[in-house]
PDB file of C-alpha atoms in Angstrom:
ATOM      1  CA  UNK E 548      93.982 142.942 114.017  1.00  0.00           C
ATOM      2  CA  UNK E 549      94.496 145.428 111.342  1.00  0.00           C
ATOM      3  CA  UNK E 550      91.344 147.715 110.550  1.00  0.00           C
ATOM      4  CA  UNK E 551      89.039 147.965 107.460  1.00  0.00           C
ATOM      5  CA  UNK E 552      87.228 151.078 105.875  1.00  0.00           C
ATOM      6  CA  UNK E 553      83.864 150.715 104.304  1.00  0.00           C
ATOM      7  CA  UNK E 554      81.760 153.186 102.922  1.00  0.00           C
ATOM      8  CA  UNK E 555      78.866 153.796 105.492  1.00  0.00           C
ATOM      9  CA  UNK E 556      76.132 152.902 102.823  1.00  0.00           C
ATOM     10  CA  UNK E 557      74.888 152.017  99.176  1.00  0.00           C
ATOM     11  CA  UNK E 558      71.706 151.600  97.089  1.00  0.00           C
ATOM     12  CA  UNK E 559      71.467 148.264  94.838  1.00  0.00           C
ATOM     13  CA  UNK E 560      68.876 147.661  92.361  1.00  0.00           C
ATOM     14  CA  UNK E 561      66.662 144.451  93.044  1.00  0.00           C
ATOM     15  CA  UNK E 562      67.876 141.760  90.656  1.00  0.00           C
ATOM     16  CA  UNK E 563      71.366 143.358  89.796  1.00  0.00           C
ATOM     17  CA  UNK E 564      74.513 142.104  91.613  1.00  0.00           C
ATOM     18  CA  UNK E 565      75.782 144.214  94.656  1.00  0.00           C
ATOM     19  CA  UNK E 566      79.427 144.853  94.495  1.00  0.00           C
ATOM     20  CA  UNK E 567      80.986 146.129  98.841  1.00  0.00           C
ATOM     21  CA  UNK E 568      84.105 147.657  98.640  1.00  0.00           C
ATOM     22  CA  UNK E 569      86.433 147.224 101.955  1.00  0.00           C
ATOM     23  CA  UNK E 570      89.927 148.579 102.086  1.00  0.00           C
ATOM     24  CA  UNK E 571      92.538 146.482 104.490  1.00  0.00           C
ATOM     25  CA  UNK E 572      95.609 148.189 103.130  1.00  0.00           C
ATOM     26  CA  UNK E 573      97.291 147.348 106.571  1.00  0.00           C
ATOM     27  CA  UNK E 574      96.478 143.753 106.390  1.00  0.00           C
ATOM     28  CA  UNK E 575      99.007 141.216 107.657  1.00  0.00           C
ATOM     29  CA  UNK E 576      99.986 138.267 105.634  1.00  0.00           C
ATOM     30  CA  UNK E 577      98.001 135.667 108.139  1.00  0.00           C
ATOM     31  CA  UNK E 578      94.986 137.545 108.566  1.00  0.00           C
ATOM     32  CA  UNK E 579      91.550 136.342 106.656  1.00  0.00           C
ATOM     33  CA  UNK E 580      88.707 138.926 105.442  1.00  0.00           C
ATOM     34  CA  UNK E 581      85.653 137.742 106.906  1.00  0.00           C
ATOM     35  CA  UNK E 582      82.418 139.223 105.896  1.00  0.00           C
ATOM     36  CA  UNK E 583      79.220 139.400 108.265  1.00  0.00           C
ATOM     37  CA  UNK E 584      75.567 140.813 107.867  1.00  0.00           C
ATOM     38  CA  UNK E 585      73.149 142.172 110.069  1.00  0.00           C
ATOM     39  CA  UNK E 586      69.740 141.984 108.995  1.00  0.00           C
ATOM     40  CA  UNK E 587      67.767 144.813 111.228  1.00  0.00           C
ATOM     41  CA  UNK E 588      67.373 143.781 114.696  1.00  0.00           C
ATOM     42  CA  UNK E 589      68.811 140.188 114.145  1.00  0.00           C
ATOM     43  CA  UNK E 590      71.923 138.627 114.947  1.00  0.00           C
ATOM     44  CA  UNK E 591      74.862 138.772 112.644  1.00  0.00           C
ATOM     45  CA  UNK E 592      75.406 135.904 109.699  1.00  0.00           C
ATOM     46  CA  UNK E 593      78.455 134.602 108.530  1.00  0.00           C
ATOM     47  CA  UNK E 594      78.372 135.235 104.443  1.00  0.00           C
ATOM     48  CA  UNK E 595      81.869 134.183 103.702  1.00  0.00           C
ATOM     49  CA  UNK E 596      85.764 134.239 104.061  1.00  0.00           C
ATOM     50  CA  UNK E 597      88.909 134.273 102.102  1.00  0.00           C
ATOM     51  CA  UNK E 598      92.366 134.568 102.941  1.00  0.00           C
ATOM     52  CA  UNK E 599      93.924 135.731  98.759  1.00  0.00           C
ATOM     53  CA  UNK E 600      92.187 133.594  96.256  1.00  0.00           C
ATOM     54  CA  UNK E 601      88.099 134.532  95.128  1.00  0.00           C
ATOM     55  CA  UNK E 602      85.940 132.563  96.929  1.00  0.00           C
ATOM     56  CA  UNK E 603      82.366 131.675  96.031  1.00  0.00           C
ATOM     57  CA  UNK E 604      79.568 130.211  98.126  1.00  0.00           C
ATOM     58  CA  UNK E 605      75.711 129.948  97.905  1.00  0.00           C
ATOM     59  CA  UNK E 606      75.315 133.602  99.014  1.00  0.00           C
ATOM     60  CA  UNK E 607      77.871 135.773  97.740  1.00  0.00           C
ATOM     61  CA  UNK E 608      81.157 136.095  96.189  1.00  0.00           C
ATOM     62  CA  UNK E 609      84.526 137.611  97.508  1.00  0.00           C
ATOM     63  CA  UNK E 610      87.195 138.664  95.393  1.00  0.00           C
ATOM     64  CA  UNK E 611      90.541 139.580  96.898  1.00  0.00           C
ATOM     65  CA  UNK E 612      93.276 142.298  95.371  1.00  0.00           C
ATOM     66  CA  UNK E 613      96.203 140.632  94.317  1.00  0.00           C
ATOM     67  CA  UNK E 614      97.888 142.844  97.209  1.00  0.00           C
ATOM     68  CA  UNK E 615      95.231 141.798  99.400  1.00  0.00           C
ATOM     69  CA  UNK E 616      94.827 145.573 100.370  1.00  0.00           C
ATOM     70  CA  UNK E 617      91.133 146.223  99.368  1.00  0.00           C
ATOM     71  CA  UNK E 618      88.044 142.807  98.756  1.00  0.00           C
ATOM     72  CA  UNK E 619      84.867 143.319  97.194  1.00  0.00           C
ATOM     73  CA  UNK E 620      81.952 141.197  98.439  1.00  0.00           C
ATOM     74  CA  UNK E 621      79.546 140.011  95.422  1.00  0.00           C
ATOM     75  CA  UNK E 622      75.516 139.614  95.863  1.00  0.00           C
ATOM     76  CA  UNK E 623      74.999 138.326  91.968  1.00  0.00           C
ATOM     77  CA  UNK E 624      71.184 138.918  92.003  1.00  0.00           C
ATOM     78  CA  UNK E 625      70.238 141.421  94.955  1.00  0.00           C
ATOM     79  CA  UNK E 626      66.860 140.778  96.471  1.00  0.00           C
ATOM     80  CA  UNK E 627      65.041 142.983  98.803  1.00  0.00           C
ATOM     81  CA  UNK E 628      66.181 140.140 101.555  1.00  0.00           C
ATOM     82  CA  UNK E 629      69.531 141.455 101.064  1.00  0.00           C
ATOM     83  CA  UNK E 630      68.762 144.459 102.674  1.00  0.00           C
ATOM     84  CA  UNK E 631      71.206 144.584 105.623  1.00  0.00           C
ATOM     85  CA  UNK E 632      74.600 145.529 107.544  1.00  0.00           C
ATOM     86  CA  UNK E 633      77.478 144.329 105.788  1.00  0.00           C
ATOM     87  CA  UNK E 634      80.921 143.894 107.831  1.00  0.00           C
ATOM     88  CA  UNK E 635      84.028 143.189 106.708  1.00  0.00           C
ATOM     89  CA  UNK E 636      86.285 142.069 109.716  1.00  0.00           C
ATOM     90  CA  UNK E 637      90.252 140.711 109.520  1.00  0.00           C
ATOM     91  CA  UNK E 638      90.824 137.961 111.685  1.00  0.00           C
ATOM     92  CA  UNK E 639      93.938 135.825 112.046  1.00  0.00           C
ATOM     93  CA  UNK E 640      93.469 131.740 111.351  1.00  0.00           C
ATOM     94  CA  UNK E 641      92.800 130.581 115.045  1.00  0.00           C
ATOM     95  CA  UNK E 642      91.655 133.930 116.134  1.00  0.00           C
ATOM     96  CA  UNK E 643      88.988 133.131 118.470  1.00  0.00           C
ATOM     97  CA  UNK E 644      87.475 137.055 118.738  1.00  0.00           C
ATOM     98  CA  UNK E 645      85.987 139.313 115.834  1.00  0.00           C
ATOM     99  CA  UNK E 646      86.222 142.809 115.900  1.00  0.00           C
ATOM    100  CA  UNK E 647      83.035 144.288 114.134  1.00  0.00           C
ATOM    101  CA  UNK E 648      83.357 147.979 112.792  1.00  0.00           C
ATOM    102  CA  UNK E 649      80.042 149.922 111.622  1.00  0.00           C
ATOM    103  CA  UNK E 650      80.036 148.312 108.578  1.00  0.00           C
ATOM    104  CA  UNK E 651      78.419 149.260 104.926  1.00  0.00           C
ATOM    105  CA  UNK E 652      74.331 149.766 105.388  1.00  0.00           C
ATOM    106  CA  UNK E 653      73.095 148.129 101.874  1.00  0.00           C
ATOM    107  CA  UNK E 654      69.463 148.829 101.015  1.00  0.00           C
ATOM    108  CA  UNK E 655      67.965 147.178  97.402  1.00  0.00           C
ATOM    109  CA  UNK E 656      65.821 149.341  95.922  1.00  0.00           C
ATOM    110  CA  UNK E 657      62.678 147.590  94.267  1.00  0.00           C
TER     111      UNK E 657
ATOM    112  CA  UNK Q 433      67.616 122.277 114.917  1.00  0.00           C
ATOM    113  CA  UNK Q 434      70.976 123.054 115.713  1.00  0.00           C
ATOM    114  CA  UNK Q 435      71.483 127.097 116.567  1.00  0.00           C
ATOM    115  CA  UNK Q 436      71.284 129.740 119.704  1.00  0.00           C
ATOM    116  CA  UNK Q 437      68.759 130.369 121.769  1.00  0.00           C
ATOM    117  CA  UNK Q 438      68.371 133.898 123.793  1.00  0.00           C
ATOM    118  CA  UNK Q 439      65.596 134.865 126.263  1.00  0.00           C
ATOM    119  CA  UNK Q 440      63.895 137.005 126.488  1.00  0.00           C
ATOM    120  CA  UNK Q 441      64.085 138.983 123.609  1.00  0.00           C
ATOM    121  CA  UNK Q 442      63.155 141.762 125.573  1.00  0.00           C
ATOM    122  CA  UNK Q 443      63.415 142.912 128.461  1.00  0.00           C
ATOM    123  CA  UNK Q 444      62.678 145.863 130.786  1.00  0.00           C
ATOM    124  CA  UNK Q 445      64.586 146.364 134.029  1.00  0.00           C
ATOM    125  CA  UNK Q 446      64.711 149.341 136.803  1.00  0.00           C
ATOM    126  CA  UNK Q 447      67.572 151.117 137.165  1.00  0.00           C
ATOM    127  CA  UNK Q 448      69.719 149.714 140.116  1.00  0.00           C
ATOM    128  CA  UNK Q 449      69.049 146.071 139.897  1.00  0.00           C
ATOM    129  CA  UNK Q 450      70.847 143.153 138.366  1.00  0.00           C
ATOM    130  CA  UNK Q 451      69.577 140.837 135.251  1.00  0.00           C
ATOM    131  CA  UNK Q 452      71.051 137.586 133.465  1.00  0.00           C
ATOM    132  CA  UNK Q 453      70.624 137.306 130.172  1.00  0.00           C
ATOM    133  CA  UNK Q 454      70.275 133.541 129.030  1.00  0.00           C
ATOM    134  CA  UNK Q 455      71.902 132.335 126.276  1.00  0.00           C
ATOM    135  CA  UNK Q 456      71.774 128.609 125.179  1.00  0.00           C
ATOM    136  CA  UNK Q 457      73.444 126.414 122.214  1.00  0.00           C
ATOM    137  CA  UNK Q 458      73.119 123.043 120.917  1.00  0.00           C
ATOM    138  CA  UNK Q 459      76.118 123.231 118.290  1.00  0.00           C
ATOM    139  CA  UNK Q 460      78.321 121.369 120.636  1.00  0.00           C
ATOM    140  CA  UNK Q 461      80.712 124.676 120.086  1.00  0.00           C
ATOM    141  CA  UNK Q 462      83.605 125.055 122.769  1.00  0.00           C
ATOM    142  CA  UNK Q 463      83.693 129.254 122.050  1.00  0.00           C
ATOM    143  CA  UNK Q 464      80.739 131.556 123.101  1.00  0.00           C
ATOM    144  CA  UNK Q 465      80.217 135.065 123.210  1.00  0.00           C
ATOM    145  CA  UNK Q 466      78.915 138.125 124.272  1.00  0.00           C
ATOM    146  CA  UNK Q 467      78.395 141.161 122.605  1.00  0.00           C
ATOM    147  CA  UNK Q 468      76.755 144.995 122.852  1.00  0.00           C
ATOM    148  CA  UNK Q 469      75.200 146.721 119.859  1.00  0.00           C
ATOM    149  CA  UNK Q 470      74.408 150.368 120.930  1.00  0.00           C
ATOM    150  CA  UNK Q 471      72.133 152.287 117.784  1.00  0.00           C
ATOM    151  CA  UNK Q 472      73.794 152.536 114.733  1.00  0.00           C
ATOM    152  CA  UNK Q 473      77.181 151.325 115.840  1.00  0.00           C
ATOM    153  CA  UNK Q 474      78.848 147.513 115.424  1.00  0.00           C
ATOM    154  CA  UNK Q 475      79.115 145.241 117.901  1.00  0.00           C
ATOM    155  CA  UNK Q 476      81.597 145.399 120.822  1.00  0.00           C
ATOM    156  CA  UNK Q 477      83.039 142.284 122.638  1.00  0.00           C
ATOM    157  CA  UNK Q 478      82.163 141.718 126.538  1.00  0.00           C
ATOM    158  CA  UNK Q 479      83.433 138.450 127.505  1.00  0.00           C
ATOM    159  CA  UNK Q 480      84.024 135.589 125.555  1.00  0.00           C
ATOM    160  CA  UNK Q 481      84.708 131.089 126.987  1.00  0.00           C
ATOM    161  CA  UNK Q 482      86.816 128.832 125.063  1.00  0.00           C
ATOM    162  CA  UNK Q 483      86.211 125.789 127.558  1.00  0.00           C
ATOM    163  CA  UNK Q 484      83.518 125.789 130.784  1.00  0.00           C
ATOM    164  CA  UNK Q 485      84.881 126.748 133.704  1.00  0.00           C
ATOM    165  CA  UNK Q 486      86.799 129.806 131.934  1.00  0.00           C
ATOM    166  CA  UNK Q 487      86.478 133.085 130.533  1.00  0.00           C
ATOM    167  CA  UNK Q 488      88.086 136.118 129.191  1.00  0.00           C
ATOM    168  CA  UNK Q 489      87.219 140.012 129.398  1.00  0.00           C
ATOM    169  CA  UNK Q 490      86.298 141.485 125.879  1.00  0.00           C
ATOM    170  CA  UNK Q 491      86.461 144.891 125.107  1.00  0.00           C
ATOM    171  CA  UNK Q 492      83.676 146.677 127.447  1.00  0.00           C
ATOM    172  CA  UNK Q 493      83.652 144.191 130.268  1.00  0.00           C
ATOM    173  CA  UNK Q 494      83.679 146.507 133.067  1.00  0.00           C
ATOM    174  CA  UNK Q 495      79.523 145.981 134.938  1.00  0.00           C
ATOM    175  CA  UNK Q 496      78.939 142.928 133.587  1.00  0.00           C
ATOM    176  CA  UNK Q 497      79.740 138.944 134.484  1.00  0.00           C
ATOM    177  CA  UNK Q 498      79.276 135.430 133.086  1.00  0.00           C
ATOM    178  CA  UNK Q 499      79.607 131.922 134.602  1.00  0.00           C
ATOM    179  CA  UNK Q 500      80.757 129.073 132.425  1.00  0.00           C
ATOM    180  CA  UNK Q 501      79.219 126.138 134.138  1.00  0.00           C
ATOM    181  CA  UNK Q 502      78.077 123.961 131.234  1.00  0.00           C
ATOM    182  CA  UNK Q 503      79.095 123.764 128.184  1.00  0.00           C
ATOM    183  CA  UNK Q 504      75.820 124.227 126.579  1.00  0.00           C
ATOM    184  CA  UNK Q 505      74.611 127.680 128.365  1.00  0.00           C
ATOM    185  CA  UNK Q 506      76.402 131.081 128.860  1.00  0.00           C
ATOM    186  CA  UNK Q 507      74.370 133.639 130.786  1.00  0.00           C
ATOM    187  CA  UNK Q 508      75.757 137.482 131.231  1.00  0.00           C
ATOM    188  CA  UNK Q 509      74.367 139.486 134.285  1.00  0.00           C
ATOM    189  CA  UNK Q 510      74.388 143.137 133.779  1.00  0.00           C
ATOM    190  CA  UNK Q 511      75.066 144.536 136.871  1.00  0.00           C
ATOM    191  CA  UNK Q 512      74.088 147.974 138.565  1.00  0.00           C
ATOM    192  CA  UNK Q 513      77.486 149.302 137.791  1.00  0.00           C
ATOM    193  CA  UNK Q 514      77.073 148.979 134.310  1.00  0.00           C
ATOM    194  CA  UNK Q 515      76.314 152.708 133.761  1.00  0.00           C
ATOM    195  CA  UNK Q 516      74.384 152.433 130.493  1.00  0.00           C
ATOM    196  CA  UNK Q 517      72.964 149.157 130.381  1.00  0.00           C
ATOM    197  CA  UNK Q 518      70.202 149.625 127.989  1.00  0.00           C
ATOM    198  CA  UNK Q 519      71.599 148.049 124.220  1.00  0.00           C
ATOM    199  CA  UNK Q 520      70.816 145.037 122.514  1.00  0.00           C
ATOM    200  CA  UNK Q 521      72.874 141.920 123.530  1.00  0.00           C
ATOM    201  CA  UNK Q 522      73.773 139.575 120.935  1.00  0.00           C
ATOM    202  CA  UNK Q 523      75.514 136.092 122.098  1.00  0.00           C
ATOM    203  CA  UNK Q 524      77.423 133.774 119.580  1.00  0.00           C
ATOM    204  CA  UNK Q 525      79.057 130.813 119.574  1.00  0.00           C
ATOM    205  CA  UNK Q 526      81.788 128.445 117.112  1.00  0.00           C
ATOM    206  CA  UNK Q 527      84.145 125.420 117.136  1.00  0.00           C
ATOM    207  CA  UNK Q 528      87.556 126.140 118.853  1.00  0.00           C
ATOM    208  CA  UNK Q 529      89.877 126.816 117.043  1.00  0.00           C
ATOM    209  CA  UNK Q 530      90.330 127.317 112.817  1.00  0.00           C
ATOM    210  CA  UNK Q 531      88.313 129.877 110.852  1.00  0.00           C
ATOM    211  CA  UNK Q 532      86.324 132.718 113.232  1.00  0.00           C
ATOM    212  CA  UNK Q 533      82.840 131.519 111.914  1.00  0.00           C
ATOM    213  CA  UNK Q 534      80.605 132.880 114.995  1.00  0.00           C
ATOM    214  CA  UNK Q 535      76.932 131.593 114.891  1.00  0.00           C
ATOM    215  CA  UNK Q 536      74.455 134.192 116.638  1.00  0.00           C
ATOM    216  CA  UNK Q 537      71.574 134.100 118.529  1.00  0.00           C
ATOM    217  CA  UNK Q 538      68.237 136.161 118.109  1.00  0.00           C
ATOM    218  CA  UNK Q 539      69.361 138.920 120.472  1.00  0.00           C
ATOM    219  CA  UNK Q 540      67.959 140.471 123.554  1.00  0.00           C
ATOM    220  CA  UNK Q 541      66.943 143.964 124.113  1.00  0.00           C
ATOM    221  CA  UNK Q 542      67.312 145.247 127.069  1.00  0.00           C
ATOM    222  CA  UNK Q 543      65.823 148.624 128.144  1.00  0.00           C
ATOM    223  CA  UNK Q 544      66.394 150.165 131.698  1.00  0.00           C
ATOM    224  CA  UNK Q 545      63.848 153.179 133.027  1.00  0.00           C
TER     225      UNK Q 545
END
């Protein structure tokens, strides 16, 4: 699977949306972006996927480049439960492993 | 309620011996998983089971071993040649096949003096 870069961390302001960059320029055309988060000391949650149309769910938002090189992940309203790991993994359709990096550490500032 | 179950969410060990880690799931998934977490770093793959009966070396599988004898239950022993056994060990599990949604358990953290 092709790699991702993330920046290591970010602040967000409670109540304003939280916008996670991850680059993929070396994504292949049949891999997804999956994005994960780790609240401290807890397993990891799925948040949402997308293979190179936006996708929207409950929790977040994922918008994919047009070249499918670089996603942003979307919190609208950050709370202080938000506070967490964020990973953004590739993973081919049928894949049945993930390959976690160190992710983007997001802490909402009250 | 559907979801994973670990135990014991910690755990304390001497150095030298052996110890399973349970991990249990209700989902009626096919896949499970294991995973290590060392301090600030992601996860890393140690075995994963797409069917009972089988299983596949992850990343980091050298010192550990898992038995696939039900479909509901997945336990890893960390053996005495693991030579840094002391992490937190996350297990997950999905539906075969499709999209790589993983569902994970609690965790257990395991600490050897």
């Amino acid at each position: 699977d092709a790699k991702t870069t993330q920046p290591p961390s970010m602040d967000c302001a409670e109540g304003r949306a939280a916008n996670l960059p991850c680059n993929h320029s070396t994504i292949s055309g049949n891999e997804y972006v999956y994005w994960y988060r780790q609240i401290h000391s807890q397993g990891p949650q799925y948040i949402i996927h997308g293979l190179k149309n936006n996708e929207t769910n409950e929790m977040a938002s994922l918008i994919i480049t047009e070249d499918r090189k670089s996603s942003t992940l979307i919190l609208p309203h950050a709370t202080l439960r938000d506070t967490a790991v964020y990973y953004c993994i590739l993973s081919n359709f049928g894949n049945e492993k993930l390959t976690f990096g160190t992710g983007t550490r997001l802490t909402i500032i009250p | 309620d559907g979801g994973i179950t670990q135990s014991p969410k910690y755990l304390f060990r001497k150095e030298g011996q052996n110890v399973t880690l349970s991990c249990e799931q209700n989902l009626n998934h096919d896949a499970m998983y294991w995973y290590r977490q060392d301090p600030g770093q992601g996860l890393r793959l140690i075995y994963y089971s797409q069917i009972v009966n089988d299983f596949q070396k992850g990343d980091i599988a050298e010192g550990y071993s898992v038995s696939r004898e039900k479909k509901e239950s997945f336990p890893l022993t960390v053996t005495s040649a693991q030579k840094n056994p002391t992490a937190f060990y996350l297990c997950a599990s999905k539906g075969l096949g499709g999209y790589n949604e993983q569902f994970f358990g609690p965790g257990t953290r395991l600490t050897v003096l």
